[in-house]
PDB file of C-alpha atoms in Angstrom:
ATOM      1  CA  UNK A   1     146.915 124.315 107.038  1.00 36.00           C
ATOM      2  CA  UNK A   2     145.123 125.297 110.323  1.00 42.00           C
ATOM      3  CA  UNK A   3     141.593 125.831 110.444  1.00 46.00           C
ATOM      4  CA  UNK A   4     141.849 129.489 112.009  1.00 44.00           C
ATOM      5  CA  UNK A   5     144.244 130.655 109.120  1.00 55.00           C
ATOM      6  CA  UNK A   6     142.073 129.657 106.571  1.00 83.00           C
ATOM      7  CA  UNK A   7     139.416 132.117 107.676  1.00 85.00           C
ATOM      8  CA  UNK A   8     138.981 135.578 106.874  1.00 91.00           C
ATOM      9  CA  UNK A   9     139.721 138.459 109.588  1.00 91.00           C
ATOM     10  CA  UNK A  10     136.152 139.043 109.412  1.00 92.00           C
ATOM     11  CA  UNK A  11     135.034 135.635 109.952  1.00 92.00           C
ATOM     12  CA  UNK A  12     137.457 135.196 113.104  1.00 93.00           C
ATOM     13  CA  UNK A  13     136.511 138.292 114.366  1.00 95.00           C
ATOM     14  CA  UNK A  14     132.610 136.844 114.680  1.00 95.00           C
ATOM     15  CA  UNK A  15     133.907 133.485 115.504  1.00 94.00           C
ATOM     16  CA  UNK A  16     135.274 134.532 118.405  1.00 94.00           C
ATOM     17  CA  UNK A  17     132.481 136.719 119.715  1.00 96.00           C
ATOM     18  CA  UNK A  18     130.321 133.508 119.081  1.00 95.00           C
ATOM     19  CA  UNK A  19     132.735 131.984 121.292  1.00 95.00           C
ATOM     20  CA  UNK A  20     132.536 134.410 124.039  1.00 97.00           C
ATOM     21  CA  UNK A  21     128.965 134.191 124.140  1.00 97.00           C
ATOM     22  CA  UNK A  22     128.439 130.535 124.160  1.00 97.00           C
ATOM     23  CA  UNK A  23     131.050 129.621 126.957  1.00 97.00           C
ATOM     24  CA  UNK A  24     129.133 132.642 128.755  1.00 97.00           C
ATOM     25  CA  UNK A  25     125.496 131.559 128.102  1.00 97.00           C
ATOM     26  CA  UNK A  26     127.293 127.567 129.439  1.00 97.00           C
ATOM     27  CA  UNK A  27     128.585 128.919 132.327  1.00 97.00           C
ATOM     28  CA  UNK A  28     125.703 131.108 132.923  1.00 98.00           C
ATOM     29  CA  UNK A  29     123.497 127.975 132.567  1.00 97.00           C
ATOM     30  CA  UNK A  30     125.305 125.804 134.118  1.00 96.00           C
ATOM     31  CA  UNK A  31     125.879 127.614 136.905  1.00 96.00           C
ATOM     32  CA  UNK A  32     122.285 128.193 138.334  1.00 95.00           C
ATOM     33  CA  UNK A  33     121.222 127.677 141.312  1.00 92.00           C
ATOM     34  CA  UNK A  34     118.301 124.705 141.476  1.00 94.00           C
ATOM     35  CA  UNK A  35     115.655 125.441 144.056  1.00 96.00           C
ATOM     36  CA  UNK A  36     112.371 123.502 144.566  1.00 97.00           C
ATOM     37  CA  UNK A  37     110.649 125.022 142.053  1.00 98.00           C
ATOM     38  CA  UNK A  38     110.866 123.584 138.369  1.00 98.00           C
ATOM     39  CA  UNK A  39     109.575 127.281 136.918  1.00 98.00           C
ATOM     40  CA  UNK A  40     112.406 128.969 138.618  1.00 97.00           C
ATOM     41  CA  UNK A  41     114.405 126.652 137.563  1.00 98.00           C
ATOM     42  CA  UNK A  42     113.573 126.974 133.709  1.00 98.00           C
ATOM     43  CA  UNK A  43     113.662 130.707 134.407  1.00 98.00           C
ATOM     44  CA  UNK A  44     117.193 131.061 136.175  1.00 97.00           C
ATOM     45  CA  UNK A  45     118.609 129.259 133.131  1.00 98.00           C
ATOM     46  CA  UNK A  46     116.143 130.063 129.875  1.00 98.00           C
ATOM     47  CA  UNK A  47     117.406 133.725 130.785  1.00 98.00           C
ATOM     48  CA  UNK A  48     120.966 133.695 129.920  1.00 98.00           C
ATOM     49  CA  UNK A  49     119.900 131.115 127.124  1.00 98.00           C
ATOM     50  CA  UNK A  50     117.926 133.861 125.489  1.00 98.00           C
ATOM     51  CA  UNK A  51     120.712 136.284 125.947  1.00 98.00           C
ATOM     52  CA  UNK A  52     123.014 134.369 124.570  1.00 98.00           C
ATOM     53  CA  UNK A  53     120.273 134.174 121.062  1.00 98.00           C
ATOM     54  CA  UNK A  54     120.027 137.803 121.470  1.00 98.00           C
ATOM     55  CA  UNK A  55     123.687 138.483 121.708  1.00 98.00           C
ATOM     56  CA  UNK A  56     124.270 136.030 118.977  1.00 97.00           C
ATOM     57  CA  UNK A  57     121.937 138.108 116.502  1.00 98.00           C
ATOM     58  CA  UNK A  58     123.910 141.086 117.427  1.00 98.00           C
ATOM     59  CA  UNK A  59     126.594 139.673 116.730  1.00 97.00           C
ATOM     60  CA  UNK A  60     125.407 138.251 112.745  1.00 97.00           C
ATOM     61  CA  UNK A  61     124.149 141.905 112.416  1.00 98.00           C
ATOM     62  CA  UNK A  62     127.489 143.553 112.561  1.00 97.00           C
ATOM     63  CA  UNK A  63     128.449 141.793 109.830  1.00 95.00           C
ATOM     64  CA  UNK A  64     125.705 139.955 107.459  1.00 95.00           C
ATOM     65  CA  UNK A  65     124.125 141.741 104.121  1.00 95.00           C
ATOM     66  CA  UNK A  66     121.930 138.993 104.073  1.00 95.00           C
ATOM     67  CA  UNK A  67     118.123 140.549 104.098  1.00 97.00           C
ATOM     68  CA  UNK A  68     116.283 137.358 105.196  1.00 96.00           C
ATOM     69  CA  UNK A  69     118.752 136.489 108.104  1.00 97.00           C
ATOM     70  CA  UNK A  70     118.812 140.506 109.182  1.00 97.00           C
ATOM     71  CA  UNK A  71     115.005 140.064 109.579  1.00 98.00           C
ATOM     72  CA  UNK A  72     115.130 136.968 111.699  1.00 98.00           C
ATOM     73  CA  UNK A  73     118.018 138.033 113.804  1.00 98.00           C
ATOM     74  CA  UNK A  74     115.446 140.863 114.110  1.00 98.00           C
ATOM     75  CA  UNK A  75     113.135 138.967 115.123  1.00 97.00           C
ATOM     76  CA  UNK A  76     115.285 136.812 117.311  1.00 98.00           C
ATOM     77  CA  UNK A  77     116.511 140.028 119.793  1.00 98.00           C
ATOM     78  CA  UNK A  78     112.424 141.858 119.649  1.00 98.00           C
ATOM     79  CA  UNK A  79     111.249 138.577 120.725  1.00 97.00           C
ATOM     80  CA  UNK A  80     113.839 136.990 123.077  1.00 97.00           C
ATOM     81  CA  UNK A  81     114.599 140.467 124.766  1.00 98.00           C
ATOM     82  CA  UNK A  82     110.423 140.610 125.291  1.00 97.00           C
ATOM     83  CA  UNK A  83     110.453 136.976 126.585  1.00 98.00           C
ATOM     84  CA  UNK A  84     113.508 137.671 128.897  1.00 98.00           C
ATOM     85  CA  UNK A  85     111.854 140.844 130.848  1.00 98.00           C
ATOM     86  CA  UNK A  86     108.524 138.798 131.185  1.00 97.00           C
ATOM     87  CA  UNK A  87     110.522 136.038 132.619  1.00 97.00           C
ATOM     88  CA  UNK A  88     112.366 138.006 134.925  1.00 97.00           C
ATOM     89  CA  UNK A  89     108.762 139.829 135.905  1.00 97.00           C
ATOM     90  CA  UNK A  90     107.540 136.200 136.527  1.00 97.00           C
ATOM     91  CA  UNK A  91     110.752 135.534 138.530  1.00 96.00           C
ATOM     92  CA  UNK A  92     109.491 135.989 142.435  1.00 95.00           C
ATOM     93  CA  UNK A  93     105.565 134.607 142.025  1.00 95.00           C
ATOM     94  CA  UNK A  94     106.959 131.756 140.262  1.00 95.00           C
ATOM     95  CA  UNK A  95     109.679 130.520 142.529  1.00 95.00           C
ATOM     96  CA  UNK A  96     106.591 130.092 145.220  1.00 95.00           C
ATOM     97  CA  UNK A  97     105.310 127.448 143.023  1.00 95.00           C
ATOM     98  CA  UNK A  98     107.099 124.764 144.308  1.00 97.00           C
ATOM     99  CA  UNK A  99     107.419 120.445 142.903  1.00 97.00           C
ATOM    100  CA  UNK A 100     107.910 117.559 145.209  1.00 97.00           C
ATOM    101  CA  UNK A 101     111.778 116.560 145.175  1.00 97.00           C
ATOM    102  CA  UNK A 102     111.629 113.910 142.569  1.00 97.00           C
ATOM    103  CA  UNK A 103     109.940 115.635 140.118  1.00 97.00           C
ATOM    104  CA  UNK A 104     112.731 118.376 140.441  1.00 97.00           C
ATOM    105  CA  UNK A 105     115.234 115.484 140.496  1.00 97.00           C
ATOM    106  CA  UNK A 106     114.048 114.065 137.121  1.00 97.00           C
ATOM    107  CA  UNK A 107     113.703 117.768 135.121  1.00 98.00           C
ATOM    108  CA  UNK A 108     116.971 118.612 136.540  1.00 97.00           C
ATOM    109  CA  UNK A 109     118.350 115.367 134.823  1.00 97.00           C
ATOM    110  CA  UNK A 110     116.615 115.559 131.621  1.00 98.00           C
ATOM    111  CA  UNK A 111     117.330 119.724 131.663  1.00 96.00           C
ATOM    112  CA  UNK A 112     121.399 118.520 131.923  1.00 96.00           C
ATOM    113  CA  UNK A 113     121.072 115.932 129.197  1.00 97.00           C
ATOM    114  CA  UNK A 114     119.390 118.696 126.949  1.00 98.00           C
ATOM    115  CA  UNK A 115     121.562 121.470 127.486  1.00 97.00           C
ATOM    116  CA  UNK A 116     124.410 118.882 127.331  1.00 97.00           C
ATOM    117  CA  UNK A 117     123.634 117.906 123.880  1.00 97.00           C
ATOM    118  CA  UNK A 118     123.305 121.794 123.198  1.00 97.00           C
ATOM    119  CA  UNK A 119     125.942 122.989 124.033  1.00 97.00           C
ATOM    120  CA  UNK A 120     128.310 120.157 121.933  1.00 96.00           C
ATOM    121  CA  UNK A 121     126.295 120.872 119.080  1.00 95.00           C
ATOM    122  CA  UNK A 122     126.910 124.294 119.437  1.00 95.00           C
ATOM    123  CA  UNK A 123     130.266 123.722 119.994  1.00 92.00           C
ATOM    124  CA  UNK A 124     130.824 121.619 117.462  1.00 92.00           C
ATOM    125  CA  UNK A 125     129.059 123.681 114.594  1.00 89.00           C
ATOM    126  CA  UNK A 126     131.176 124.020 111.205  1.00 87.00           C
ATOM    127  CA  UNK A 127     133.776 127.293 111.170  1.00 83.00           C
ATOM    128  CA  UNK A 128     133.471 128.677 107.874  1.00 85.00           C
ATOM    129  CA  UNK A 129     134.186 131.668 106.288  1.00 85.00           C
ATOM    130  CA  UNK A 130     130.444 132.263 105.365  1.00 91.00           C
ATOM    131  CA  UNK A 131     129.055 133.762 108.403  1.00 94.00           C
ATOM    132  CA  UNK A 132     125.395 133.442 107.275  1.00 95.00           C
ATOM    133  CA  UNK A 133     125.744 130.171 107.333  1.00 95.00           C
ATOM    134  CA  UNK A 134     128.061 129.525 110.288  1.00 94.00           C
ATOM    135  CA  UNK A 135     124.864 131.496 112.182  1.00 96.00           C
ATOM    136  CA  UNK A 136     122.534 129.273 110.884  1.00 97.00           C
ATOM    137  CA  UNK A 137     124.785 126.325 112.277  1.00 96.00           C
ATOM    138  CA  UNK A 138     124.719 127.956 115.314  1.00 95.00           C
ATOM    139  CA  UNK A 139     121.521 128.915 116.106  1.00 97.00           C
ATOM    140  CA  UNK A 140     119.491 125.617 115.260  1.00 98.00           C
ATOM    141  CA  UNK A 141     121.091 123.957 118.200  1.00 98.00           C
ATOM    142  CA  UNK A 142     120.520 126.670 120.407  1.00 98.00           C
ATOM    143  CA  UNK A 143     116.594 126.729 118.986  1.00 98.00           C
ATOM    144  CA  UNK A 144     116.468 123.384 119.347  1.00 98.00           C
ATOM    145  CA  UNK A 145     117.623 123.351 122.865  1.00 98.00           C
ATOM    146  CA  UNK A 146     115.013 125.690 124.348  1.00 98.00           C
ATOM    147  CA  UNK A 147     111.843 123.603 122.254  1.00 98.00           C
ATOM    148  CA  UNK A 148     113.201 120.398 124.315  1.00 98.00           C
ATOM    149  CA  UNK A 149     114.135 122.139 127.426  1.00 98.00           C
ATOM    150  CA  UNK A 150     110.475 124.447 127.429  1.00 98.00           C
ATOM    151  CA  UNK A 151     108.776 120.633 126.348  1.00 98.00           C
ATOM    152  CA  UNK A 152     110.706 118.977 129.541  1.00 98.00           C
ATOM    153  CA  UNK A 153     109.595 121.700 131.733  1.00 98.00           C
ATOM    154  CA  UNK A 154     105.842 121.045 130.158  1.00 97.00           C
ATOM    155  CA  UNK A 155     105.668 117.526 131.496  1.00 97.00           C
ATOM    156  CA  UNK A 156     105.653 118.956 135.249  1.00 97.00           C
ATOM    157  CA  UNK A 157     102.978 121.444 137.344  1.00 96.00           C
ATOM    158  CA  UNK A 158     104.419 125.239 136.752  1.00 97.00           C
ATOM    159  CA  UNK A 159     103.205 128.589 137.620  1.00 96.00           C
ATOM    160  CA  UNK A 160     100.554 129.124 135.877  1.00 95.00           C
ATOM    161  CA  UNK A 161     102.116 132.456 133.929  1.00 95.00           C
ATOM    162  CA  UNK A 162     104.725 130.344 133.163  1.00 97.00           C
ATOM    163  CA  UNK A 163     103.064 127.907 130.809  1.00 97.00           C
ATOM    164  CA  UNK A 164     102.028 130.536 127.529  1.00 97.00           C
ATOM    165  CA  UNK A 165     105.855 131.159 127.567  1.00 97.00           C
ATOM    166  CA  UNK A 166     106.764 127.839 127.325  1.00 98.00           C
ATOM    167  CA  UNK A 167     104.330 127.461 124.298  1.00 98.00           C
ATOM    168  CA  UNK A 168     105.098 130.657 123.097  1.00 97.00           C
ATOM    169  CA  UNK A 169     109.078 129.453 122.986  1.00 98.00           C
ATOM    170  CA  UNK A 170     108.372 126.175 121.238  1.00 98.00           C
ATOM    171  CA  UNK A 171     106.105 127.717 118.646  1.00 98.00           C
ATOM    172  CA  UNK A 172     108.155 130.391 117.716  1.00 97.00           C
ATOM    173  CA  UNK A 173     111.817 129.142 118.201  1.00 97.00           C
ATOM    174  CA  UNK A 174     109.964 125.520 115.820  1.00 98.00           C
ATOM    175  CA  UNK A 175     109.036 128.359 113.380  1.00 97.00           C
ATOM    176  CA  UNK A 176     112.785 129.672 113.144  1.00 97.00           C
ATOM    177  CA  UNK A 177     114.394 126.703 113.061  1.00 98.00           C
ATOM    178  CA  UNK A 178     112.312 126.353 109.943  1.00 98.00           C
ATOM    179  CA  UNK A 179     113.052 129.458 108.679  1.00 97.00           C
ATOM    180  CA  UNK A 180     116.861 129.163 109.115  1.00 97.00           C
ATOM    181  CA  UNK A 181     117.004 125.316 107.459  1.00 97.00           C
ATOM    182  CA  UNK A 182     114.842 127.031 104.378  1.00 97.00           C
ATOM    183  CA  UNK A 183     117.470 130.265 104.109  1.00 96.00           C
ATOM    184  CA  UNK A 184     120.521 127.600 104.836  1.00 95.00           C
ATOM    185  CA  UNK A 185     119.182 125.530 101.874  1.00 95.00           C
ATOM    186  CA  UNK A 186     118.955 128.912  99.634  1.00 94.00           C
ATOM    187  CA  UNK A 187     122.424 129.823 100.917  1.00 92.00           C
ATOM    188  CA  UNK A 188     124.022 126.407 100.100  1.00 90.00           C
ATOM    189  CA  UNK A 189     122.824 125.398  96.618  1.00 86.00           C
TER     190      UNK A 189
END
């Protein structure tokens, strides 16, 4: 039998909003422009990456009863939706902080490896008819892609307001993926 009519209506319906939103948040990410500037750079694609997690909360919240993930999604959309306005504050005084051409060349490459590996795992996450834990599937790759895309961006000279976000991100998006691996392991015994 085919995977898509052993699911509920229910789950469908948020599978295919997840859907939406991830080919969105790729095409989004993939699609920025690359300047001379490795913080604009992280900026013009950790935006729509954080929209996507904020979108993708939403999206759990329509239908979850589960109190633990309804607190982190929570979480997920104060947090993200704070990060992305301070981001897009930073936007113009951080694009005039600009790298020497090979130390764009080699973020850019890492940043595509990163976000490749993302977005399979994402992809690629299990369809099942328990959307708590089809989330949770979800949203530890995405996590896990901004920690390794904020640390590659880390290894290079940013604007200077830029750097507390990028430890901010990888502090709090570690935390949550903690979080969701202890509530998957609750969910799945």
């Amino acid at each position: 039998m085919d995977e898509r009519n052993e699911l509920s209506r229910v789950s469908q319906k948020y599978l295919t909003r997840y859907r939406e939103i991830t080919e969105n948040m790729i095409c989004k990410m993939n699609g920025a422009d690359f300047t001379d500037s490795i913080s604009q750079n992280f900026i013009n694609q950790m935006v729509p990456h954080h929209e996507a997690a904020i979108e993708m909360s939403q999206n759990l919240l329509r239908y979850t009863t589960n109190l633990p993930l309804q607190n982190l999604a929570d979480k997920i959309i104060s947090v993200q939706s704070r990060d992305v306005e301070k981001m897009k504050s930073m936007l113009k005084k951080c694009s005039a902080f600009k790298n020497p051409k090979q130390e764009v060349f080699y973020y850019i490459q890492q940043n595509r490896s990163i976000m490749q590996n993302m977005f399979l795992s994402m992809k690629n996450a299990k369809r099942l008819n328990c959307i708590n834990e089809s989330f949770i599937l979800e949203m530890i790759p995405h996590h896990e892609g901004a920690v390794q895309m904020a640390q590659n961006a880390m290894k290079y000279r940013l604007c200077p307001e830029l750097t507390p976000l990028l430890r901010g991100i990888i502090k709090t998006q570690t935390e949550e993926i903690c979080e969701m691996k202890k509530i998957y392991k609750e969910l799945t015994e």
